[in-house]
Short mmCIF file of C-alpha atoms and ligand atoms in Angstrom, two decimals:
data_model
loop_
_atom_site.label_atom_id
_atom_site.label_comp_id
_atom_site.label_asym_id
_atom_site.label_seq_id
_atom_site.Cartn_x
_atom_site.Cartn_y
_atom_site.Cartn_z
CA MET A 1 41.08 22.67 82.21
CA SER A 2 45.05 24.47 83.63
CA ARG A 3 47.42 22.93 86.27
CA VAL A 4 47.40 24.59 89.64
CA TYR A 5 49.63 25.57 91.75
CA ASN A 6 50.67 22.38 93.81
CA PHE A 7 52.37 23.63 97.68
CA SER A 8 51.60 20.01 98.85
CA SER A 9 54.83 18.69 101.19
CA GLY A 10 54.53 15.57 99.23
CA PRO A 11 53.38 13.72 96.91
CA ALA A 12 54.60 17.15 95.23
CA MET A 13 54.78 18.64 91.94
CA LEU A 14 56.70 16.40 89.36
CA PRO A 15 58.29 18.66 86.33
CA THR A 16 55.67 19.18 82.90
CA TRP A 17 58.46 18.23 80.96
CA VAL A 18 58.28 14.52 82.77
CA LEU A 19 54.85 14.34 82.67
CA GLU A 20 54.11 15.32 79.06
CA ARG A 21 57.16 12.55 77.94
CA ALA A 22 56.00 10.00 79.88
CA GLN A 23 52.05 10.81 78.51
CA LYS A 24 53.84 10.49 75.06
CA GLU A 25 55.54 7.06 76.58
CA MET A 26 52.09 5.79 78.16
CA LEU A 27 51.32 3.73 75.90
CA GLN A 28 54.30 2.46 74.37
CA TYR A 29 58.23 2.75 75.16
CA GLN A 30 60.24 3.41 72.69
CA ASP A 31 60.02 0.36 70.07
CA SER A 32 58.77 -2.12 73.02
CA GLY A 33 55.17 -2.09 71.60
CA GLN A 34 54.28 -1.79 75.81
CA SER A 35 54.11 0.67 78.36
CA VAL A 36 56.98 0.65 80.92
CA MET A 37 54.20 -0.31 83.90
CA GLU A 38 53.92 -3.48 81.57
CA MET A 39 57.03 -4.42 81.40
CA SER A 40 59.13 -6.84 82.98
CA HIS A 41 61.27 -6.21 85.37
CA ARG A 42 64.09 -8.21 84.05
CA SER A 43 63.32 -7.18 80.62
CA PRO A 44 66.23 -6.03 78.64
CA GLU A 45 64.23 -2.52 78.57
CA TYR A 46 63.48 -2.44 81.56
CA LEU A 47 66.74 -3.23 82.79
CA GLU A 48 68.65 -0.37 80.98
CA ILE A 49 65.70 1.95 82.56
CA GLN A 50 67.59 0.90 85.72
CA THR A 51 70.60 0.97 85.16
CA HIS A 52 70.65 4.72 83.71
CA CYS A 53 68.62 6.17 86.91
CA GLU A 54 71.57 4.44 88.95
CA LYS A 55 74.05 5.92 86.68
CA SER A 56 72.35 9.55 86.98
CA ILE A 57 71.55 9.72 90.37
CA ARG A 58 75.86 8.99 90.65
CA GLU A 59 75.96 11.31 87.91
CA LEU A 60 74.14 14.18 89.52
CA LEU A 61 75.28 13.47 93.35
CA GLY A 62 78.60 13.17 92.04
CA VAL A 63 78.64 9.30 94.03
CA THR A 64 81.87 7.82 93.13
CA ASP A 65 82.20 3.99 93.77
CA ASP A 66 82.99 3.91 97.36
CA TYR A 67 79.34 3.95 97.78
CA HIS A 68 76.09 1.54 95.96
CA VAL A 69 72.66 2.95 95.65
CA LEU A 70 69.56 0.64 96.22
CA PHE A 71 66.48 0.89 95.49
CA VAL A 72 63.90 0.50 98.06
CA GLN A 73 60.45 0.12 99.08
CA GLY A 74 58.73 1.29 101.92
CA GLY A 75 59.10 4.69 101.54
CA ALA A 76 61.68 6.77 103.93
CA SER A 77 60.15 5.82 106.72
CA LEU A 78 61.34 1.73 106.68
CA GLN A 79 65.09 3.17 106.52
CA PHE A 80 64.27 4.40 110.14
CA SER A 81 64.61 0.54 111.16
CA MET A 82 66.80 -0.90 108.39
CA ILE A 83 69.88 1.72 108.82
CA PRO A 84 69.98 0.82 112.58
CA LEU A 85 69.29 -2.87 111.87
CA ASN A 86 71.66 -3.40 109.17
CA LEU A 87 74.58 -0.58 110.58
CA ALA A 88 74.04 -0.33 114.63
CA GLU A 89 76.18 -2.40 116.76
CA ASN A 90 76.96 -0.41 119.40
CA LYS A 91 74.93 3.11 120.23
CA VAL A 92 73.66 5.68 117.76
CA LEU A 93 73.02 9.27 118.08
CA ILE A 94 71.04 11.62 117.00
CA ILE A 95 70.22 15.70 116.21
CA ASN A 96 66.20 16.29 117.19
CA THR A 97 65.21 18.51 114.29
CA GLY A 98 61.18 18.04 114.62
CA GLU A 99 58.98 15.08 113.68
CA TRP A 100 60.97 13.40 110.99
CA THR A 101 64.29 12.92 113.42
CA LYS A 102 61.79 12.14 116.30
CA LYS A 103 60.43 9.29 114.56
CA ALA A 104 62.98 8.18 113.27
CA TYR A 105 64.33 8.44 116.89
CA LYS A 106 61.32 6.08 118.01
CA GLU A 107 62.56 3.14 115.51
CA HIS A 108 65.75 3.88 116.61
CA CYS A 109 64.82 2.96 120.19
CA LYS A 110 63.56 -0.72 119.47
CA LEU A 111 66.77 -2.09 118.42
CA VAL A 112 70.23 -0.33 119.85
CA PRO A 113 70.69 2.56 122.59
CA THR A 114 70.01 5.40 121.17
CA GLU A 115 71.12 9.28 122.24
CA ILE A 116 69.85 12.88 121.62
CA ILE A 117 72.75 14.79 121.60
CA ALA A 118 71.14 17.71 120.23
CA ASP A 119 67.58 19.13 120.71
CA SER A 120 66.05 22.31 119.33
CA GLU A 121 62.06 21.24 120.32
CA ALA A 122 61.75 23.76 123.68
CA GLU A 123 62.04 26.66 120.76
CA ALA A 124 59.67 25.03 118.72
CA PHE A 125 62.34 23.78 116.34
CA ALA A 126 62.66 27.08 115.22
CA TYR A 127 66.09 26.21 114.63
CA VAL A 128 69.21 24.04 114.23
CA PRO A 129 70.86 23.67 116.94
CA LYS A 130 75.00 23.86 116.69
CA VAL A 131 76.65 20.70 116.88
CA SER A 132 80.45 20.36 117.74
CA VAL A 133 82.60 17.20 117.45
CA ASP A 134 83.16 17.02 121.74
CA LEU A 135 79.17 16.34 122.02
CA VAL A 136 79.47 12.97 119.15
CA ASP A 137 80.87 10.14 121.00
CA GLN A 138 83.50 8.73 119.04
CA THR A 139 82.50 5.18 119.63
CA ALA A 140 78.83 5.46 117.97
CA ASP A 141 78.05 3.46 115.14
CA TYR A 142 76.83 6.63 113.80
CA LEU A 143 75.12 10.43 113.30
CA TYR A 144 71.91 10.56 112.00
CA ILE A 145 70.02 13.83 111.51
CA CYS A 146 67.18 15.36 109.12
CA GLN A 147 68.87 17.98 106.60
CA ASN A 148 66.06 19.38 105.91
CA ASN A 149 62.51 19.36 108.03
CA THR A 150 60.07 19.01 106.18
CA VAL A 151 57.32 20.06 108.23
CA PHE A 152 59.44 22.70 110.47
CA GLY A 153 60.80 24.60 108.01
CA THR A 154 64.08 24.65 108.66
CA ARG A 155 67.61 23.31 107.23
CA TYR A 156 71.23 22.99 108.25
CA PRO A 157 73.23 25.92 106.70
CA ALA A 158 76.47 23.28 107.70
CA LEU A 159 76.84 20.02 108.34
CA PRO A 160 78.04 19.38 112.13
CA ASP A 161 81.57 17.89 112.51
CA SER A 162 81.15 14.62 113.92
CA GLY A 163 84.73 13.50 113.90
CA LYS A 164 85.40 10.29 112.86
CA VAL A 165 82.09 8.95 112.90
CA PRO A 166 80.14 8.34 109.37
CA LEU A 167 77.21 10.68 109.07
CA ILE A 168 73.41 9.42 107.69
CA ALA A 169 71.50 12.13 106.69
CA ASP A 170 67.55 11.84 105.64
CA LEU A 171 67.26 14.19 102.63
CA SER A 172 64.04 13.37 101.74
CA SER A 173 62.79 16.78 101.09
CA MET A 174 65.51 18.48 99.95
CA ILE A 175 67.55 14.98 97.54
CA PHE A 176 68.70 17.16 94.51
CA SER A 177 67.72 20.51 95.13
CA GLU A 178 71.65 21.19 95.85
CA PRO A 179 74.92 20.08 94.99
CA LEU A 180 76.27 18.00 97.49
CA ASN A 181 79.66 16.76 99.01
CA ILE A 182 78.76 12.52 98.76
CA ASN A 183 82.24 11.78 100.73
CA ASP A 184 80.67 13.89 103.68
CA TYR A 185 77.98 11.13 104.88
CA GLY A 186 78.19 7.36 105.22
CA LEU A 187 74.84 7.23 103.90
CA ILE A 188 71.79 9.60 102.82
CA PHE A 189 68.36 8.33 101.68
CA ALA A 190 64.84 10.09 100.04
CA GLY A 191 61.89 8.64 99.30
CA ALA A 192 61.45 9.84 95.66
CA GLN A 193 57.84 11.45 96.14
CA LYS A 194 59.29 15.32 97.46
CA ASN A 195 61.98 16.21 95.17
CA MET A 196 62.79 12.91 92.92
CA GLY A 197 59.33 11.67 91.11
CA PRO A 198 56.23 9.60 92.85
CA SER A 199 55.77 7.63 95.30
CA GLY A 200 57.29 4.35 95.94
CA VAL A 201 60.71 4.47 96.28
CA CYS A 202 63.66 5.14 98.26
CA VAL A 203 67.27 5.91 97.02
CA VAL A 204 69.41 4.40 99.42
CA ILE A 205 73.12 5.63 99.07
CA LEU A 206 75.71 4.10 101.37
CA ARG A 207 79.40 3.68 101.66
CA LYS A 208 80.52 0.08 101.15
CA ASP A 209 82.72 0.28 104.19
CA LEU A 210 80.21 0.94 106.84
CA LEU A 211 78.28 -2.71 106.06
CA LYS A 212 78.61 -5.21 108.15
CA PRO A 213 79.31 -8.63 106.79
CA SER A 214 77.74 -11.15 109.20
CA LYS A 215 73.71 -9.89 109.15
CA ASP A 216 72.50 -13.35 107.70
CA LYS A 217 69.69 -13.14 110.31
CA LEU A 218 68.02 -9.87 109.18
CA PRO A 219 64.89 -10.56 107.16
CA THR A 220 66.04 -10.77 103.74
CA MET A 221 64.10 -7.60 102.52
CA LEU A 222 65.34 -5.68 105.37
CA ASN A 223 69.12 -6.13 104.77
CA TYR A 224 71.00 -4.35 102.26
CA HIS A 225 73.02 -7.01 100.96
CA THR A 226 70.11 -8.79 99.33
CA TYR A 227 69.82 -4.90 97.56
CA ILE A 228 73.87 -5.22 96.85
CA GLU A 229 74.10 -8.20 95.66
CA ASN A 230 70.92 -8.39 93.66
CA ASP A 231 71.00 -4.40 91.89
CA SER A 232 67.67 -4.11 94.15
CA LEU A 233 66.04 -6.50 92.05
CA PHE A 234 65.71 -9.56 94.43
CA ASN A 235 61.77 -8.99 94.29
CA THR A 236 60.20 -6.71 92.27
CA PRO A 237 61.08 -3.13 92.02
CA PRO A 238 59.13 -0.19 91.83
CA THR A 239 58.77 -0.10 88.20
CA TYR A 240 57.26 3.11 87.32
CA ALA A 241 58.77 5.07 89.75
CA ILE A 242 62.08 4.47 89.00
CA TYR A 243 61.68 5.19 84.78
CA LEU A 244 59.81 8.23 86.49
CA CYS A 245 63.21 9.01 88.35
CA ASP A 246 65.12 8.84 85.73
CA LEU A 247 62.88 10.86 83.91
CA VAL A 248 63.23 13.89 86.34
CA CYS A 249 67.23 13.17 86.31
CA LYS A 250 67.18 13.68 82.51
CA TRP A 251 65.35 17.26 83.38
CA LEU A 252 67.61 18.15 85.94
CA LYS A 253 70.80 17.76 83.65
CA GLU A 254 69.26 18.31 79.92
CA GLU A 255 66.97 21.24 80.59
CA ILE A 256 67.74 22.19 83.86
CA GLY A 257 71.79 22.18 83.45
CA GLY A 258 72.73 20.67 86.83
CA LEU A 259 72.26 20.60 90.34
CA ALA A 260 74.37 24.26 90.62
CA LYS A 261 71.92 26.07 88.52
CA ILE A 262 68.96 24.36 90.26
CA LYS A 263 69.79 25.73 93.50
CA GLU A 264 70.65 29.31 92.09
CA ILE A 265 66.90 28.91 91.29
CA ASN A 266 65.91 27.97 94.04
CA GLU A 267 67.43 30.05 96.19
CA ASN A 268 65.68 32.88 94.05
CA LYS A 269 62.33 31.37 94.64
CA ALA A 270 62.69 31.42 98.08
CA ALA A 271 64.02 34.64 98.48
CA LEU A 272 60.88 35.83 96.38
CA LEU A 273 58.97 34.26 99.76
CA TYR A 274 60.96 34.97 102.61
CA ASP A 275 61.71 38.59 101.09
CA TYR A 276 58.15 39.20 101.32
CA LEU A 277 57.51 37.68 104.61
CA ASP A 278 59.88 39.65 105.96
CA SER A 279 58.31 42.67 104.57
CA SER A 280 54.71 41.83 105.53
CA ASP A 281 52.98 43.31 108.64
CA PHE A 282 50.42 40.19 108.13
CA PHE A 283 52.34 37.32 107.35
CA SER A 284 55.58 36.26 109.45
CA ASN A 285 58.02 33.44 109.41
CA ASN A 286 59.58 32.60 113.14
CA ILE A 287 62.09 30.37 111.82
CA ASN A 288 66.40 31.78 112.27
CA LYS A 289 67.23 33.36 109.41
CA THR A 290 70.30 30.98 108.80
CA ASP A 291 68.50 28.02 109.35
CA ARG A 292 65.55 28.63 106.92
CA SER A 293 64.44 26.11 104.07
CA LEU A 294 64.58 26.53 100.80
CA MET A 295 61.99 24.31 99.96
CA ASN A 296 59.51 24.39 102.75
CA VAL A 297 57.94 27.38 103.59
CA THR A 298 56.58 27.84 106.71
CA PHE A 299 54.69 30.91 108.08
CA VAL A 300 51.00 32.82 109.82
CA SER A 301 49.18 35.20 109.50
CA PRO A 302 48.04 37.18 112.96
CA ASN A 303 45.36 34.14 113.93
CA ALA A 304 43.90 30.75 113.16
CA ASP A 305 41.24 32.61 111.58
CA PHE A 306 42.74 34.20 109.04
CA ASP A 307 44.94 31.16 108.43
CA LYS A 308 41.85 29.10 107.59
CA LEU A 309 40.45 31.97 104.97
CA PHE A 310 43.92 31.83 103.68
CA VAL A 311 44.29 28.79 102.82
CA LYS A 312 40.78 28.13 101.42
CA GLU A 313 40.38 31.18 98.97
CA ALA A 314 44.52 30.90 97.80
CA ALA A 315 42.97 27.11 96.83
CA GLU A 316 39.88 28.54 95.51
CA ALA A 317 42.40 30.86 92.93
CA GLY A 318 45.00 27.84 92.01
CA LEU A 319 47.18 28.14 94.84
CA ILE A 320 46.59 24.13 96.23
CA ASN A 321 47.70 22.91 100.00
CA LEU A 322 49.16 25.55 101.75
CA ALA A 323 48.03 24.21 105.08
CA GLY A 324 50.98 23.70 107.38
CA HIS A 325 51.85 20.25 108.83
CA ARG A 326 48.44 19.05 111.11
CA ILE A 327 50.96 19.76 114.07
CA VAL A 328 52.12 23.36 112.96
CA GLY A 329 49.06 24.71 111.49
CA GLY A 330 49.65 28.53 110.18
CA MET A 331 50.38 27.50 106.21
CA ARG A 332 53.86 25.89 104.59
CA ALA A 333 54.51 26.42 100.81
CA SER A 334 56.32 23.67 99.70
CA ILE A 335 58.85 24.73 96.76
CA TYR A 336 60.09 22.05 95.44
CA ASN A 337 62.59 22.22 92.21
CA ALA A 338 59.24 21.47 90.06
CA MET A 339 57.57 24.58 91.50
CA PRO A 340 58.12 27.07 88.90
CA THR A 341 59.20 30.29 90.04
CA GLU A 342 55.64 32.04 88.43
CA GLY A 343 54.12 29.52 91.20
CA VAL A 344 56.31 31.31 93.80
CA GLN A 345 55.41 34.77 92.62
CA ALA A 346 51.42 33.88 91.84
CA LEU A 347 51.47 33.09 95.58
CA VAL A 348 53.83 35.99 96.67
CA ASP A 349 50.86 38.57 95.02
CA PHE A 350 47.84 36.36 96.30
CA MET A 351 49.51 36.98 99.91
CA LYS A 352 49.88 40.63 99.09
CA GLU A 353 46.18 41.36 98.13
CA PHE A 354 45.31 39.41 101.11
CA GLU A 355 47.10 41.67 103.09
CA VAL A 356 45.68 44.57 101.67
CA THR A 357 42.17 42.83 102.17
CA HIS A 358 42.69 41.96 105.67
CA GLY A 359 45.40 43.65 107.08
C1 LIG B 1 58.01 12.65 103.48
C2 LIG B 1 59.30 12.46 104.57
C3 LIG B 1 59.68 11.29 105.15
C4 LIG B 1 58.63 10.05 104.94
O1 LIG B 1 58.69 9.60 103.98
P1 LIG B 1 57.89 8.21 103.83
O2 LIG B 1 58.70 8.22 101.96
O3 LIG B 1 56.21 8.91 103.58
O4 LIG B 1 58.48 7.31 104.37
C5 LIG B 1 60.68 11.19 105.93
N1 LIG B 1 61.53 11.99 106.35
C6 LIG B 1 61.52 13.79 105.81
C7 LIG B 1 62.90 14.79 106.09
C8 LIG B 1 60.47 13.62 105.26
O5 LIG B 1 59.92 14.93 104.46
#
C-alpha cells in the first residue's frame, strides 16, 4: 500500500524521515533495550530527549534566555485559559480573525475584561485587519492574535504594532514554517499536531518578565510556575509526542537546512496552488492576496455539489481530507512543512483535470 497525500488541517502529515526513524527506534531506543513509550520520564535517556528537544526548538526559533520554553498538555485550546489566568490583571485586547480567536475570546471573557479591537467577521474573515498602535490601549496586559488562521486561510503579512503592550500569538498552524523574531512577542504557543509533531503536546514560549510572582491561588497544573520550576516534569509529560517533536526538529535542521530554507519551500508550494487558482475559471480563492496563508489554502468550485464531488474523487485518487472546515464549506488544502512539493503538484494536476471534465 502506498502512502496518501493527506491535506488534513491537523493532525497532519509527518515527514517520512521522522516516521522511519521512529519506526527504527520503536522496539529499542539506542542502547536502552526499550521503546521511548515505555521509558520512565525520570530516566536519563528520556531526560536527554526532552532537553534536546527544548534546545532544538530554541535553536530553530532563535529563542534567547529571556524566554522559558514549556511543554504543556491540554492542546492549544487550554492556552486560551492559561494565558489570561497567568498573565492578565487589567484587561486584554484581541484581534478577531476567525474561529480560533473567537474561542480564545470566549475563554478570556470568563476571566478578565476583554475587548475586540479589530474584526474581519463582516467580510467572512477574508482578510486580516490592519491595526495601528493608536488602537492599542497601552494599559492592556497584552494584545492577542492568531497569526495563521487555519480555518479561513489567512495570515498576518506583518505583525501589528502594539507599542509597549506585549504581543501574544497562537502559532499552532504555522510554527516552524518560517523564521521568526522571538523578541517581537511576549508569548507564543502552538499545539504540535499541525507542524511540529503528533497531538498531545503544546509548546509555550514565554518571556520571563511577563510572569507574575504571586499566582499561588491557581490550580497547580494551570500555573506556568509549575512548569518552569519543574522543567515541564511536575507530572508525566507526553513523552512520545515530545520525542517525535525532537525528531521533527532534527529533520528541519539536518535534512531541510533550517527555517529560512523551509520558508522558501513553503512559498514555492503555496505559489503552485495559488497561481493555478488565480488562473482557473472553475476554482477560486477569495482571500485578500496579501493575507493569504502559506499553510492552509481555501478554495471553492462553482457550487456545493461540485465541491462534494471534488473532495470524493480526490480522495479516491489518494489526495485525502480536502473538505473545508465544517463552518466554511468548500475545500481546504493544508500544506504544512511535511507535505512534499510533489503532493501539491499532484493536487494541482488533479484540479486541472477536474476543471477540464466539469468546467
Ligand atoms: C488547531 C488549532 C488550535 C487548537 O488546537 P488543539 O491542540 O486541538 O487545542 C488552536 N489554534 C489554532 C490556530 C489551530 O489551528
